[in-house]
């Protein structure tokens, strides 16, 4: 159960209308705030794996077959047969895999970032018919907001307004597939507030002509749907012998091959300039920054591993 849901329940009472608290498990069929196992995920897993040509190893039909409502600590919950636990772990693995290979793919993310930049620059110069509101101002006016369709992209590209030149150039790059170049990525928990500033200092130190506005840093959080928690810890199971008794199954009771961590952060570095000199400078700055932070970077097709700095017996430092 999410923290937000708990606060709503405790301080505001039962938040839903239609069914009382005794039938709360009915709401968990479509949108399960307790552990994330719901038919909404099963639907888009099947659809997206089919459309992307990715094998879906999770069997949702078995989950439905072995789902059962059992009373747990005085409330009714949707529980599953104990032998289905590995299938449920596979469900969350499938979710993670789809985010890595599709939803949070570097190309898709940088296109989203570029379109967002274009919209931000065009914000005050694209006005909706009627009240003539800017893009962001339509949030407070539903009549204006519903007129803000995908046609806005064509309006910007076909415009000759000098105020829209920057937006127009960005959207043309997206259409022509001239995207910002991915310099490299790292997999490490980093303080995001100082990340860009530290990286730009490395650019300045090597005498690069790149500036802060030439760099885009995309921080991607990947997990099993509950940040760093294991969602299976919030699922209860039943056995063939006792179908009306809910039990908890710990991870180490299932397999030693299951993940130890359930969340990771991936940081991607992009350069808006595409000339070789700028890209080489951006790569060098990333390498220097990784050496300082003692982390490994993937730059292009190469893995740049840093060597930890160790203290020698004389009290100085050395590298192995």
Tab-separated table of N, CA, C and O in Angstrom, residues 239-300:
chain	number	residue	atom	x	y	z
A	239	UNK	N	-1.915	-21.844	0.045
A	239	UNK	CA	-1.435	-23.152	-0.385
A	239	UNK	C	-2.606	-24.036	-0.815
A	239	UNK	O	-3.772	-23.736	-0.535
A	240	UNK	N	-2.269	-25.120	-1.460
A	240	UNK	CA	-3.293	-26.066	-1.914
A	240	UNK	C	-4.008	-26.698	-0.711
A	240	UNK	O	-5.223	-26.911	-0.752
A	241	UNK	N	-3.238	-26.913	0.358
A	241	UNK	CA	-3.807	-27.566	1.541
A	241	UNK	C	-4.689	-26.610	2.340
A	241	UNK	O	-5.686	-27.027	2.941
A	242	UNK	N	-4.311	-25.317	2.385
A	242	UNK	CA	-5.068	-24.326	3.158
A	242	UNK	C	-5.421	-23.125	2.280
A	242	UNK	O	-4.793	-22.066	2.395
A	243	UNK	N	-6.397	-23.262	1.417
A	243	UNK	CA	-6.730	-22.179	0.472
A	243	UNK	C	-7.349	-20.940	1.119
A	243	UNK	O	-7.414	-19.891	0.493
A	244	UNK	N	-7.785	-21.056	2.370
A	244	UNK	CA	-8.408	-19.915	3.043
A	244	UNK	C	-7.498	-19.252	4.074
A	244	UNK	O	-7.948	-18.405	4.845
A	245	UNK	N	-6.223	-19.643	4.064
A	245	UNK	CA	-5.244	-19.066	4.990
A	245	UNK	C	-4.153	-18.365	4.179
A	245	UNK	O	-3.492	-18.991	3.347
A	246	UNK	N	-3.992	-17.065	4.410
A	246	UNK	CA	-2.984	-16.283	3.671
A	246	UNK	C	-1.640	-16.397	4.363
A	246	UNK	O	-1.549	-16.337	5.595
A	247	UNK	N	-0.578	-16.555	3.563
A	247	UNK	CA	0.773	-16.653	4.098
A	247	UNK	C	1.682	-15.675	3.371
A	247	UNK	O	1.376	-15.201	2.272
A	248	UNK	N	2.801	-15.365	4.003
A	248	UNK	CA	3.807	-14.499	3.400
A	248	UNK	C	4.986	-15.372	2.971
A	248	UNK	O	5.412	-16.260	3.721
A	249	UNK	N	5.514	-15.122	1.784
A	249	UNK	CA	6.655	-15.887	1.274
A	249	UNK	C	7.833	-14.948	1.076
A	249	UNK	O	7.752	-13.999	0.288
A	250	UNK	N	8.914	-15.184	1.791
A	250	UNK	CA	10.102	-14.352	1.697
A	250	UNK	C	10.898	-14.679	0.433
A	250	UNK	O	10.850	-15.800	-0.075
A	251	UNK	N	11.648	-13.681	-0.021
A	251	UNK	CA	12.417	-13.842	-1.257
A	251	UNK	C	13.421	-14.984	-1.183
A	251	UNK	O	13.571	-15.754	-2.137
A	252	UNK	N	14.084	-15.117	-0.026
A	252	UNK	CA	15.110	-16.164	0.083
A	252	UNK	C	14.512	-17.567	0.166
A	252	UNK	O	15.238	-18.563	0.091
A	253	UNK	N	13.189	-17.650	0.310
A	253	UNK	CA	12.525	-18.948	0.287
A	253	UNK	C	12.200	-19.383	-1.140
A	253	UNK	O	11.815	-20.534	-1.359
A	254	UNK	N	12.339	-18.461	-2.087
A	254	UNK	CA	11.959	-18.739	-3.479
A	254	UNK	C	13.160	-19.182	-4.297
A	254	UNK	O	13.183	-20.260	-4.896
A	255	UNK	N	14.200	-18.332	-4.332
A	255	UNK	CA	15.387	-18.630	-5.141
A	255	UNK	C	16.524	-17.710	-4.746
A	255	UNK	O	16.298	-16.576	-4.301
A	256	UNK	N	17.753	-18.209	-4.914
A	256	UNK	CA	18.933	-17.374	-4.665
A	256	UNK	C	19.271	-16.509	-5.876
A	256	UNK	O	20.191	-15.684	-5.812
A	257	UNK	N	18.548	-16.680	-6.972
A	257	UNK	CA	18.847	-15.967	-8.214
A	257	UNK	C	17.990	-14.730	-8.417
A	257	UNK	O	18.081	-14.084	-9.457
A	258	UNK	N	17.171	-14.396	-7.444
A	258	UNK	CA	16.337	-13.199	-7.546
A	258	UNK	C	17.163	-11.957	-7.209
A	258	UNK	O	18.182	-12.058	-6.517
A	259	UNK	N	16.743	-10.779	-7.687
A	259	UNK	CA	17.538	-9.560	-7.470
A	259	UNK	C	17.678	-9.195	-5.997
A	259	UNK	O	16.757	-9.409	-5.204
A	260	UNK	N	18.839	-8.638	-5.648
A	260	UNK	CA	19.075	-8.135	-4.301
A	260	UNK	C	18.515	-6.717	-4.154
A	260	UNK	O	18.068	-6.323	-3.086
A	261	UNK	N	18.592	-5.953	-5.242
A	261	UNK	CA	18.068	-4.588	-5.242
A	261	UNK	C	16.908	-4.495	-6.222
A	261	UNK	O	16.865	-5.218	-7.214
A	262	UNK	N	16.006	-3.561	-5.964
A	262	UNK	CA	14.814	-3.445	-6.796
A	262	UNK	C	14.673	-2.060	-7.422
A	262	UNK	O	13.613	-1.703	-7.907
A	263	UNK	N	15.757	-1.298	-7.395
A	263	UNK	CA	15.746	0.023	-8.026
A	263	UNK	C	17.165	0.404	-8.395
A	263	UNK	O	18.126	0.023	-7.728
A	264	UNK	N	17.291	1.148	-9.489
A	264	UNK	CA	18.583	1.692	-9.872
A	264	UNK	C	18.372	2.993	-10.627
A	264	UNK	O	17.292	3.259	-11.156
A	265	UNK	N	19.419	3.788	-10.648
A	265	UNK	CA	19.368	5.069	-11.345
A	265	UNK	C	20.351	5.046	-12.502
A	265	UNK	O	21.506	4.657	-12.336
A	266	UNK	N	19.894	5.460	-13.659
A	266	UNK	CA	20.757	5.535	-14.842
A	266	UNK	C	20.778	6.991	-15.321
A	266	UNK	O	19.727	7.597	-15.495
A	267	UNK	N	21.978	7.538	-15.508
A	267	UNK	CA	22.125	8.942	-15.884
A	267	UNK	C	22.744	9.015	-17.271
A	267	UNK	O	23.826	8.470	-17.510
A	268	UNK	N	22.045	9.685	-18.180
A	268	UNK	CA	22.511	9.809	-19.567
A	268	UNK	C	22.935	11.249	-19.848
A	268	UNK	O	22.252	12.191	-19.453
A	269	UNK	N	24.033	11.399	-20.556
A	269	UNK	CA	24.581	12.701	-20.898
A	269	UNK	C	24.432	12.922	-22.401
A	269	UNK	O	24.893	12.096	-23.201
A	270	UNK	N	23.794	14.027	-22.784
A	270	UNK	CA	23.566	14.351	-24.187
A	270	UNK	C	24.239	15.678	-24.537
A	270	UNK	O	24.314	16.582	-23.693
A	271	UNK	N	24.695	15.777	-25.769
A	271	UNK	CA	25.285	17.015	-26.282
A	271	UNK	C	24.437	17.516	-27.441
A	271	UNK	O	24.122	16.757	-28.365
A	272	UNK	N	24.078	18.789	-27.404
A	272	UNK	CA	23.224	19.348	-28.459
A	272	UNK	C	23.998	19.582	-29.753
A	272	UNK	O	23.411	19.580	-30.832
A	273	UNK	N	25.291	19.811	-29.644
A	273	UNK	CA	26.112	19.991	-30.841
A	273	UNK	C	26.532	18.624	-31.360
A	273	UNK	O	26.818	17.713	-30.582
A	274	UNK	N	26.605	18.499	-32.692
A	274	UNK	CA	26.933	17.198	-33.276
A	274	UNK	C	28.265	17.156	-34.015
A	274	UNK	O	28.591	16.171	-34.671
A	275	UNK	N	29.082	18.239	-33.908
A	275	UNK	CA	30.392	18.196	-34.554
A	275	UNK	C	31.346	17.332	-33.733
A	275	UNK	O	31.198	17.186	-32.510
A	276	UNK	N	32.339	16.750	-34.393
A	276	UNK	CA	33.245	15.794	-33.751
A	276	UNK	C	34.011	16.402	-32.584
A	276	UNK	O	34.227	15.753	-31.562
A	277	UNK	N	34.432	17.660	-32.729
A	277	UNK	CA	35.212	18.312	-31.676
A	277	UNK	C	34.391	18.431	-30.387
A	277	UNK	O	34.864	18.104	-29.294
A	278	UNK	N	33.158	18.884	-30.515
A	278	UNK	CA	32.304	19.057	-29.348
A	278	UNK	C	31.989	17.716	-28.678
A	278	UNK	O	32.006	17.604	-27.443
A	279	UNK	N	31.720	16.694	-29.494
A	279	UNK	CA	31.406	15.381	-28.940
A	279	UNK	C	32.611	14.780	-28.220
A	279	UNK	O	32.472	14.160	-27.158
A	280	UNK	N	33.806	15.001	-28.788
A	280	UNK	CA	35.008	14.484	-28.139
A	280	UNK	C	35.253	15.185	-26.808
A	280	UNK	O	35.644	14.555	-25.813
A	281	UNK	N	35.010	16.489	-26.766
A	281	UNK	CA	35.173	17.243	-25.517
A	281	UNK	C	34.161	16.781	-24.468
A	281	UNK	O	34.497	16.650	-23.283
A	282	UNK	N	32.930	16.541	-24.901
A	282	UNK	CA	31.894	16.074	-23.981
A	282	UNK	C	32.242	14.698	-23.416
A	282	UNK	O	32.032	14.428	-22.220
A	283	UNK	N	32.796	13.824	-24.259
A	283	UNK	CA	33.210	12.499	-23.801
A	283	UNK	C	34.375	12.583	-22.818
A	283	UNK	O	34.403	11.874	-21.811
A	284	UNK	N	35.338	13.478	-23.107
A	284	UNK	CA	36.491	13.634	-22.223
A	284	UNK	C	36.062	14.160	-20.850
A	284	UNK	O	36.530	13.694	-19.816
A	285	UNK	N	35.158	15.130	-20.851
A	285	UNK	CA	34.662	15.681	-19.587
A	285	UNK	C	33.929	14.615	-18.779
A	285	UNK	O	34.065	14.552	-17.548
A	286	UNK	N	33.180	13.746	-19.461
A	286	UNK	CA	32.469	12.668	-18.771
A	286	UNK	C	33.457	11.670	-18.171
A	286	UNK	O	33.283	11.212	-17.028
A	287	UNK	N	34.502	11.349	-18.926
A	287	UNK	CA	35.536	10.438	-18.420
A	287	UNK	C	36.217	11.019	-17.182
A	287	UNK	O	36.411	10.326	-16.176
A	288	UNK	N	36.564	12.304	-17.241
A	288	UNK	CA	37.209	12.965	-16.095
A	288	UNK	C	36.285	12.998	-14.883
A	288	UNK	O	36.729	12.798	-13.744
A	289	UNK	N	35.008	13.281	-15.137
A	289	UNK	CA	34.037	13.345	-14.046
A	289	UNK	C	33.875	11.974	-13.395
A	289	UNK	O	33.807	11.862	-12.169
A	290	UNK	N	33.848	10.915	-14.206
A	290	UNK	CA	33.709	9.555	-13.681
A	290	UNK	C	34.943	9.142	-12.885
A	290	UNK	O	34.834	8.437	-11.876
A	291	UNK	N	36.118	9.565	-13.339
A	291	UNK	CA	37.339	9.278	-12.589
A	291	UNK	C	37.285	9.907	-11.210
A	291	UNK	O	37.698	9.307	-10.213
A	292	UNK	N	36.763	11.112	-11.154
A	292	UNK	CA	36.654	11.810	-9.868
A	292	UNK	C	35.630	11.144	-8.958
A	292	UNK	O	35.823	11.062	-7.732
A	293	UNK	N	34.535	10.658	-9.533
A	293	UNK	CA	33.465	10.041	-8.747
A	293	UNK	C	33.669	8.544	-8.553
A	293	UNK	O	32.868	7.892	-7.880
A	294	UNK	N	34.739	8.002	-9.177
A	294	UNK	CA	35.045	6.579	-9.061
A	294	UNK	C	33.873	5.709	-9.516
A	294	UNK	O	33.384	4.830	-8.798
A	295	UNK	N	33.385	5.983	-10.727
A	295	UNK	CA	32.291	5.194	-11.288
A	295	UNK	C	32.603	4.844	-12.731
A	295	UNK	O	33.485	5.437	-13.361
A	296	UNK	N	31.900	3.869	-13.243
A	296	UNK	CA	32.114	3.376	-14.606
A	296	UNK	C	31.109	4.012	-15.556
A	296	UNK	O	29.922	4.112	-15.242
A	297	UNK	N	31.617	4.430	-16.707
A	297	UNK	CA	30.747	5.041	-17.719
A	297	UNK	C	30.761	4.204	-18.992
A	297	UNK	O	31.773	3.584	-19.330
A	298	UNK	N	29.628	4.172	-19.669
A	298	UNK	CA	29.558	3.580	-21.005
A	298	UNK	C	29.556	4.739	-21.981
A	298	UNK	O	28.605	5.518	-22.044
A	299	UNK	N	30.654	4.896	-22.730
A	299	UNK	CA	30.804	5.995	-23.679
A	299	UNK	C	30.880	5.401	-25.075
A	299	UNK	O	31.837	4.697	-25.413
A	300	UNK	N	29.869	5.681	-25.884
A	300	UNK	CA	29.784	5.041	-27.194
A	300	UNK	C	29.583	3.548	-26.999
A	300	UNK	O	28.669	3.109	-26.309
